[in-house]
Coordinates of C-alpha atoms and ligand atoms in Angstrom, one line a residue:
Chain A
X6 CA -8.4 -5.1 -6.6
X7 CA -7.7 -8.8 -7.5
X8 CA -4.4 -7.9 -9.0
X9 CA -3.4 -6.3 -5.7
X10 CA -4.7 -9.3 -3.7
X11 CA -2.7 -11.6 -5.9
X12 CA 0.4 -9.4 -5.6
X13 CA 0.2 -9.4 -1.8
X14 CA -0.5 -13.1 -1.5
X15 CA 2.4 -14.0 -3.9
X16 CA 4.7 -11.5 -2.1
X17 CA 4.0 -13.1 1.3
X18 CA 4.3 -16.7 -0.2
X19 CA 7.7 -15.8 -1.7
X20 CA 8.8 -14.3 1.6
X21 CA 7.8 -17.4 3.6
X22 CA 9.6 -19.6 1.1
X23 CA 12.8 -17.4 1.3
X24 CA 12.7 -17.7 5.1
X25 CA 12.4 -21.5 5.1
X26 CA 15.0 -21.6 2.3
X27 CA 17.6 -19.6 4.3
X28 CA 17.0 -21.9 7.3
X29 CA 17.4 -25.1 5.4
X30 CA 20.4 -23.9 3.5
X31 CA 22.1 -22.7 6.7
X32 CA 21.7 -26.3 8.0
X33 CA 24.7 -27.2 5.9
X34 CA 26.9 -25.2 8.4
X35 CA 25.4 -27.1 11.3
X36 CA 25.3 -30.6 10.0
X37 CA 25.9 -31.5 6.4
X38 CA 24.2 -34.9 6.9
X39 CA 21.0 -33.2 8.2
X40 CA 21.2 -30.9 5.2
X41 CA 21.4 -33.7 2.7
X42 CA 18.5 -35.4 4.4
X43 CA 16.3 -32.3 4.3
X44 CA 17.2 -31.4 0.7
X45 CA 16.6 -35.1 -0.3
X46 CA 13.1 -34.9 1.2
X47 CA 12.2 -32.2 -1.4
X48 CA 12.7 -34.8 -4.1
X49 CA 9.1 -36.0 -4.4
X50 CA 6.2 -35.0 -6.6
X51 CA 4.4 -33.1 -3.8
X52 CA 7.4 -30.8 -3.5
X53 CA 7.7 -30.8 -7.3
X54 CA 4.2 -29.4 -7.5
X55 CA 5.1 -26.9 -4.7
X56 CA 8.0 -25.7 -6.7
X57 CA 5.8 -25.2 -9.7
X58 CA 3.4 -23.1 -7.5
X59 CA 6.3 -21.1 -6.2
X60 CA 7.6 -20.4 -9.7
X61 CA 4.1 -19.4 -10.7
X62 CA 3.9 -17.0 -7.7
X63 CA 7.3 -15.5 -8.5
X64 CA 6.6 -15.0 -12.2
X65 CA 3.2 -13.3 -11.4
X66 CA 4.8 -11.2 -8.7
X67 CA 7.6 -10.1 -10.9
X68 CA 5.6 -9.2 -14.0
X69 CA 2.9 -7.5 -11.9
X70 CA 5.6 -5.7 -10.0
X71 CA 6.7 -4.2 -13.3
X72 CA 3.1 -3.3 -14.0
X73 CA 2.8 -1.5 -10.7
X74 CA 6.0 0.4 -11.5
X75 CA 4.5 1.4 -14.8
X76 CA 1.3 2.6 -13.1
X77 CA 3.3 4.7 -10.7
X78 CA 5.7 6.3 -13.1
X79 CA 4.5 6.0 -16.7
X80 CA 2.2 8.8 -17.6
X81 CA -0.3 6.6 -19.3
X82 CA 0.1 3.7 -16.8
X83 CA -3.1 4.3 -14.8
X84 CA -5.1 4.7 -18.0
X85 CA -3.9 1.4 -19.5
X86 CA -3.7 -0.6 -16.2
X87 CA -6.3 -3.1 -17.3
X88 CA -4.5 -3.8 -20.6
X89 CA -1.3 -4.0 -18.7
X90 CA -2.8 -6.6 -16.4
X91 CA -3.9 -8.7 -19.4
X92 CA -0.3 -8.3 -20.6
X93 CA 1.0 -9.6 -17.3
X94 CA -1.4 -12.6 -17.4
X95 CA -0.4 -13.3 -21.0
X96 CA 3.3 -13.1 -20.2
X97 CA 2.7 -15.3 -17.2
X98 CA 1.0 -18.0 -19.3
X99 CA 3.7 -17.8 -22.0
X100 CA 6.4 -18.2 -19.3
X101 CA 4.6 -20.9 -17.3
X102 CA 3.5 -23.3 -20.1
X103 CA 7.0 -24.2 -21.4
X104 CA 8.3 -24.2 -17.8
X105 CA 5.6 -26.5 -16.5
X106 CA 6.0 -29.0 -19.4
X107 CA 9.7 -29.3 -18.7
X108 CA 9.5 -29.2 -14.9
X109 CA 6.7 -31.6 -14.5
X110 CA 8.2 -34.1 -17.0
X111 CA 11.4 -34.1 -14.9
X112 CA 9.5 -34.3 -11.6
X113 CA 7.3 -37.2 -12.6
X114 CA 9.9 -39.1 -14.6
X115 CA 12.3 -39.1 -11.7
X116 CA 9.6 -40.3 -9.4
X117 CA 7.9 -43.0 -11.5
X118 CA 11.1 -43.9 -13.4
X119 CA 12.6 -44.6 -10.0
X120 CA 15.9 -43.1 -9.0
Chain B
X9 CA -72.3 11.3 -19.9
X10 CA -70.9 7.8 -20.6
X11 CA -69.5 9.0 -24.0
X12 CA -67.4 11.7 -22.2
X13 CA -65.7 9.1 -20.1
X14 CA -64.4 7.1 -23.0
X15 CA -63.1 10.1 -24.8
X16 CA -59.5 11.1 -24.2
X17 CA -58.8 14.6 -23.0
X18 CA -56.7 15.0 -26.1
X19 CA -56.9 13.0 -29.3
X20 CA -53.9 10.8 -29.8
X21 CA -51.5 12.9 -31.8
X22 CA -49.4 9.9 -32.9
X23 CA -49.7 6.2 -33.3
X24 CA -48.0 4.2 -30.6
X25 CA -45.5 2.0 -32.3
X26 CA -44.9 -1.4 -30.7
X27 CA -41.4 -2.2 -29.6
X28 CA -40.5 -4.3 -32.6
X29 CA -41.2 -1.4 -35.0
X30 CA -39.0 0.9 -33.1
X31 CA -41.6 2.4 -30.7
X32 CA -41.2 2.5 -27.0
X33 CA -44.2 0.3 -26.4
X34 CA -45.3 -0.4 -22.9
X35 CA -42.7 0.1 -20.2
X36 CA -41.9 -3.5 -19.1
X37 CA -42.4 -4.4 -15.4
X38 CA -40.7 -7.0 -13.4
X39 CA -40.7 -8.4 -9.8
X40 CA -37.6 -7.8 -7.7
X41 CA -36.4 -8.7 -4.3
X42 CA -34.5 -6.0 -2.5
X43 CA -32.3 -7.4 0.2
X44 CA -31.3 -4.5 2.5
X45 CA -28.8 -4.5 5.4
X46 CA -30.8 -3.2 8.3
X47 CA -29.3 -1.7 11.5
X48 CA -31.1 0.1 14.3
X49 CA -29.0 0.5 17.5
X50 CA -32.2 1.3 19.5
X51 CA -33.4 -2.2 19.0
X52 CA -30.3 -4.4 18.4
X53 CA -26.6 -4.1 18.2
X54 CA -26.7 -6.6 15.3
X55 CA -27.4 -5.7 11.8
X56 CA -29.4 -8.1 9.7
X57 CA -30.7 -8.7 6.1
X58 CA -34.3 -8.0 5.3
X59 CA -36.0 -8.8 2.0
X60 CA -38.6 -6.7 0.4
X61 CA -40.4 -7.9 -2.8
X62 CA -42.2 -5.5 -5.2
X63 CA -43.1 -4.9 -8.8
X64 CA -41.0 -2.2 -10.5
X65 CA -40.8 -0.6 -14.0
X66 CA -37.9 -1.0 -16.4
X67 CA -37.2 2.7 -16.0
X68 CA -36.8 2.5 -12.2
X69 CA -33.6 2.9 -10.3
X70 CA -32.5 1.3 -7.0
X71 CA -33.5 4.6 -5.4
X72 CA -37.1 4.2 -6.6
X73 CA -37.2 0.7 -5.1
X74 CA -35.9 2.1 -1.7
X75 CA -38.6 4.8 -1.9
X76 CA -41.3 2.2 -2.6
X77 CA -40.2 0.3 0.5
X78 CA -40.1 3.4 2.6
X79 CA -43.4 4.9 1.4
X80 CA -45.5 1.7 1.0
X81 CA -44.0 -1.1 3.1
X82 CA -41.8 0.0 6.0
X83 CA -41.4 3.7 6.9
X84 CA -38.6 3.0 9.3
X85 CA -36.1 2.3 6.4
X86 CA -33.5 5.0 6.6
X87 CA -31.2 6.2 3.8
X88 CA -29.9 9.6 2.5
X89 CA -30.9 11.1 -0.7
X90 CA -31.4 14.6 -1.9
X91 CA -31.2 15.5 -5.6
X92 CA -32.1 12.0 -7.0
X93 CA -30.1 12.9 -10.1
X94 CA -26.5 12.1 -9.4
X95 CA -25.3 15.6 -8.4
X96 CA -25.5 15.9 -4.6
X97 CA -23.6 12.8 -3.7
X98 CA -25.9 11.7 -0.8
X99 CA -26.8 8.2 -1.8
X100 CA -23.6 6.2 -2.3
X101 CA -24.2 2.7 -1.2
X102 CA -23.0 -0.8 -1.8
X103 CA -25.3 -2.4 -4.4
X104 CA -24.6 -6.0 -5.2
X105 CA -21.2 -5.6 -3.6
X106 CA -20.2 -2.5 -5.6
X107 CA -20.3 1.1 -4.5
X108 CA -22.7 3.2 -6.6
X109 CA -25.2 5.9 -6.4
X110 CA -28.7 4.4 -5.9
X111 CA -30.1 7.2 -8.0
X112 CA -27.9 6.3 -11.0
X113 CA -28.3 2.6 -10.9
X114 CA -31.1 1.3 -13.1
X115 CA -32.7 -1.9 -11.9
X116 CA -32.8 -3.3 -15.4
X117 CA -29.0 -3.2 -15.5
X118 CA -28.8 -5.5 -12.5
X119 CA -29.6 -9.2 -12.4
X120 CA -33.3 -9.0 -11.3
X121 CA -33.7 -12.8 -11.1
X122 CA -31.6 -12.7 -7.9
X123 CA -32.1 -10.6 -4.8
X124 CA -30.5 -7.2 -5.2
X125 CA -28.4 -6.5 -2.1
X126 CA -28.1 -3.0 -0.7
X127 CA -25.7 -2.2 2.1
X128 CA -24.2 0.9 3.7
X129 CA -20.7 1.9 2.3
X130 CA -17.9 0.2 4.2
X131 CA -15.3 1.7 6.5
X132 CA -17.4 4.4 8.1
X133 CA -19.5 3.9 11.2
X134 CA -23.1 2.9 10.5
X135 CA -25.7 5.1 12.2
X136 CA -28.9 3.5 11.0
X137 CA -29.7 1.2 8.1
X138 CA -27.9 2.8 5.0
X139 CA -26.8 6.0 6.8
X140 CA -23.2 6.2 7.8
X141 CA -21.3 8.8 9.8
X142 CA -19.5 10.9 7.1
X143 CA -17.6 13.0 9.6
X144 CA -14.2 11.1 9.3
X145 CA -14.5 11.5 5.6
X146 CA -15.2 15.2 5.7
X147 CA -12.4 15.7 8.3
X148 CA -9.8 14.4 5.8
X149 CA -11.4 16.6 3.1
X150 CA -11.0 19.7 5.2
X151 CA -7.4 18.9 6.1
X152 CA -6.3 19.3 2.4
X153 CA -7.7 22.9 2.4
X154 CA -10.1 22.5 -0.5
X155 CA -10.4 26.1 -1.3
X156 CA -8.4 28.7 -3.4
X157 CA -5.5 30.2 -1.6
X158 CA -3.9 33.1 -3.5
X159 CA -1.6 35.7 -1.9
X160 CA -1.8 38.3 -4.6
X161 CA -3.9 41.3 -4.3
X162 CA -7.5 40.4 -4.9
X163 CA -8.2 41.4 -8.5
X164 CA -11.2 43.6 -9.4
X165 CA -12.3 41.2 -12.0
X166 CA -12.0 37.4 -12.5
X167 CA -8.7 35.6 -12.2
X168 CA -7.8 34.7 -15.8
X169 CA -6.5 31.2 -16.7
X170 CA -5.7 29.7 -20.1
X171 CA -7.8 26.8 -21.4
X172 CA -4.7 24.5 -21.1
X173 CA -4.2 25.5 -17.5
X174 CA -7.9 24.9 -16.8
X175 CA -7.7 21.5 -18.5
X176 CA -4.9 20.4 -16.2
X177 CA -7.2 19.7 -13.3
X178 CA -10.6 19.4 -15.1
X179 CA -11.1 15.8 -14.2
X180 CA -10.9 16.4 -10.4
X181 CA -13.4 19.3 -10.5
X182 CA -16.2 16.8 -11.1
X183 CA -16.2 15.3 -7.6
X184 CA -19.5 15.3 -5.7
X185 CA -18.1 14.0 -2.4
X186 CA -20.2 10.9 -2.3
X187 CA -17.4 8.8 -0.6
X188 CA -17.9 5.9 -3.0
X189 CA -14.2 5.9 -3.7
X190 CA -12.9 6.2 -0.2
X191 CA -15.3 3.6 1.1
X192 CA -14.2 1.1 -1.7
X193 CA -10.6 1.3 -0.7
X194 CA -9.2 -1.8 1.1
X195 CA -6.5 0.4 2.7
X196 CA -9.2 2.7 4.2
X197 CA -11.2 -0.3 5.5
X198 CA -8.2 -1.4 7.6
X199 CA -6.8 2.0 8.4
X200 CA -9.4 4.7 8.9
X201 CA -6.7 7.3 9.4
X202 CA -5.7 7.1 5.7
X203 CA -6.7 10.4 3.9
X204 CA -8.4 8.4 1.3
X205 CA -8.9 9.0 -2.5
X206 CA -11.6 11.7 -2.2
X207 CA -9.4 14.0 -0.1
X208 CA -6.5 13.5 -2.6
X209 CA -8.8 14.1 -5.6
X210 CA -9.9 17.4 -4.0
X211 CA -6.3 18.4 -3.2
X212 CA -5.4 17.6 -6.8
X213 CA -8.1 20.0 -7.8
X214 CA -6.1 22.9 -6.3
X215 CA -2.5 21.6 -6.5
X216 CA -2.7 21.7 -10.3
X217 CA -4.7 25.0 -10.5
X218 CA -2.4 27.7 -11.8
X219 CA -4.3 30.4 -9.8
X220 CA -3.6 28.7 -6.5
X221 CA -0.5 29.3 -4.4
X222 CA -0.7 26.7 -1.7
X223 CA 0.1 23.6 -3.7
X224 CA 3.3 23.0 -1.7
X225 CA 1.5 23.1 1.6
X226 CA -1.0 20.5 0.3
X227 CA 1.8 18.3 -1.0
X228 CA 3.4 18.5 2.4
X229 CA 0.2 17.4 4.1
X230 CA -0.2 14.5 1.7
X231 CA 3.4 13.4 2.1
X232 CA 2.3 12.2 5.5
X233 CA 2.5 8.5 6.4
X234 CA -1.3 8.5 6.2
X235 CA -1.2 10.3 2.9
X236 CA -0.7 9.3 -0.7
X237 CA 1.9 6.7 0.1
X238 CA -0.7 4.4 1.6
X239 CA -2.2 4.0 -1.9
X240 CA -1.5 0.5 -3.2
X241 CA -3.0 1.2 -6.7
X242 CA -5.9 -1.3 -6.4
X243 CA -8.0 0.9 -8.7
X244 CA -11.2 0.2 -6.6
X245 CA -11.7 4.0 -6.3
X246 CA -11.5 4.6 -10.1
X247 CA -14.0 1.8 -10.6
X248 CA -16.4 3.1 -7.9
X249 CA -16.5 6.8 -8.9
X250 CA -19.9 7.6 -10.3
X251 CA -18.5 10.7 -12.0
X252 CA -15.9 8.6 -13.9
X253 CA -13.0 10.5 -12.4
X254 CA -9.6 8.8 -13.0
X255 CA -9.0 8.7 -9.3
X256 CA -5.9 6.5 -9.3
X257 CA -4.4 8.6 -12.0
X258 CA -4.9 11.7 -9.9
X259 CA -3.3 10.0 -6.9
X260 CA -0.3 9.0 -9.1
X261 CA 0.1 12.6 -10.2
X262 CA 0.1 13.9 -6.7
X263 CA 2.8 11.2 -5.7
X264 CA 4.9 12.3 -8.7
X265 CA 4.5 16.0 -7.8
X266 CA 5.8 15.2 -4.2
X267 CA 8.8 13.3 -5.6
X268 CA 9.5 16.1 -8.2
X269 CA 9.5 18.7 -5.5
X270 CA 12.1 16.9 -3.4
X271 CA 14.7 16.5 -6.1
Ligands
HEM26 C1 11.1 -10.5 -8.9 C2 11.3 -9.3 -8.6 C3 10.3 -8.5 -7.8 C4 9.7 -7.4 -8.3 C5 9.8 -6.8 -9.7 C6 8.8 -6.9 -7.2 C7 8.0 -5.8 -7.3 C8 7.2 -5.3 -6.3 C9 6.6 -4.1 -6.2 C10 6.6 -3.0 -7.3 C11 5.9 -4.0 -5.1 C12 5.0 -2.8 -4.6 C13 3.6 -3.1 -4.6 C14 2.7 -1.9 -4.3 O1 3.1 -0.8 -4.5 O2 1.5 -2.2 -4.0 C15 6.1 -5.2 -4.4 C16 5.5 -5.5 -3.1 C17 5.8 -6.6 -2.4 N1 6.8 -7.6 -2.7 FE1 7.8 -7.7 -4.4 N2 8.9 -7.8 -6.1 C18 9.9 -8.7 -6.5 C19 10.3 -9.7 -5.6 C20 9.8 -10.0 -4.3 C21 10.4 -11.0 -3.4 C22 11.6 -11.9 -3.7 C23 9.6 -11.0 -2.3 C24 9.7 -11.8 -1.1 C25 10.8 -11.8 -0.3 C26 8.6 -9.9 -2.5 C27 7.6 -9.6 -1.5 C28 6.8 -8.5 -1.6 C29 5.8 -8.2 -0.6 C30 5.5 -8.9 0.7 C31 5.2 -7.0 -1.1 C32 4.1 -6.2 -0.4 C33 2.8 -6.4 -1.1 C34 1.8 -5.3 -0.9 O3 2.1 -4.2 -0.5 O4 0.6 -5.5 -1.2 N3 8.8 -9.4 -3.7 N4 6.9 -6.0 -5.1
SF4_27 S1 -13.9 11.1 -6.5 FE1 -15.8 10.2 -7.4 S2 -16.3 8.5 -5.9 FE2 -14.8 9.9 -4.8 S3 -16.1 11.3 -3.6 FE3 -15.6 12.3 -5.6 S4 -17.4 11.8 -6.9 FE4 -17.5 10.3 -5.2
FES28 S1 -29.5 11.6 -4.5 FE1 -28.1 13.1 -5.1 S2 -26.5 11.9 -6.0 FE2 -28.0 10.4 -5.7

């Protein structure tokens, strides 16, 4: 149940991000100055945390998506779904920890270090 | 006469061992609060919680607590039950937020320090208190043709089947049609048209039976937009099934059979 709720929420979050992202990127065709301004506005720690959350959502959605495919097509998938979910969460943690260390260091050093 | 009264009808044939020496000892008792979702359309369109407190034994089940309420406190409390032993499938209900059979849920396995909540199963129209209208559920069950269809001449003796062929669908023969699975499914909650896990389990029972000839028809029925493809593999059904049927696995096997048939 909760793996499914998580999958749907992250799926919708990624979709909304993609929608906004297509819009802001297409601004470059309308007005390069407005594009630079909008993209520049992303360069603050709040957005940095937002990016971290987005990556967390994508990584969970991707690994759990592979788990759902295994449940659907691997013979023993349904039997081991719970173990697979723990695997997804473990892989998620293993991916997120190094990423967060690197990403947050960059985000906060840029902000507090002044750019 | 007074001596007669103190004598036991039979002399004690064994010594009662206390619990710490491995004997059963006295059955422990505890006080519980049963919080039941009440609904009676003759009085109010709103359903509401009602608390009942009572002393129960460690060997009692939620069904015993419901009986105690009905027999000793409030005779208007309505619920279904028949066998009281987990075979008829009448008393599936939502106990502490999980679908279970009241007759298979021991009070001592629940947290008795807090009120035990009992609600009707979700997704089916409530008629009164814990009784829901099962008709939509049985409608889907009937639609998958849950009976043997065999076009050969009727044999004069039994239809033989190898042990391996019988094993193929053994798990799904155990269903007691309690609706715990279907009413635990979030897809069914929002889309009452969905066939639901129980109908698919009972289709699986015949689709994979080597003696049955109508597997293709059943796969066609379940290939509907309200059929197996609505399943989002949340595993709620597998967790709810009081018979331990691997419901999600059965649904996955039916999905695969539909795909295999089309290529
Ligand atoms: C990274 C690669 C991705 C993989 C491996 C993946 C995998 C999956 C799978 C297997 C499902 C089916 C879930 C089910 O059967 O219940 C699914 C659902 C979904 N995906 Fe993805 N996906 C990926 C990327 C994306 C992206 C980029 C978006 C957003 C644009 C997205 C949005 C969704 C949504 C909204 C659902 C529906 C959720 C649901 O039915 O509960 N996914 N994904
Ligand atoms: S599959 Fe299990 S939960 Fe579903 S109706 Fe049958 S016995 Fe009840
Ligand atoms: S009363 Fe028959 S299954 Fe519980």
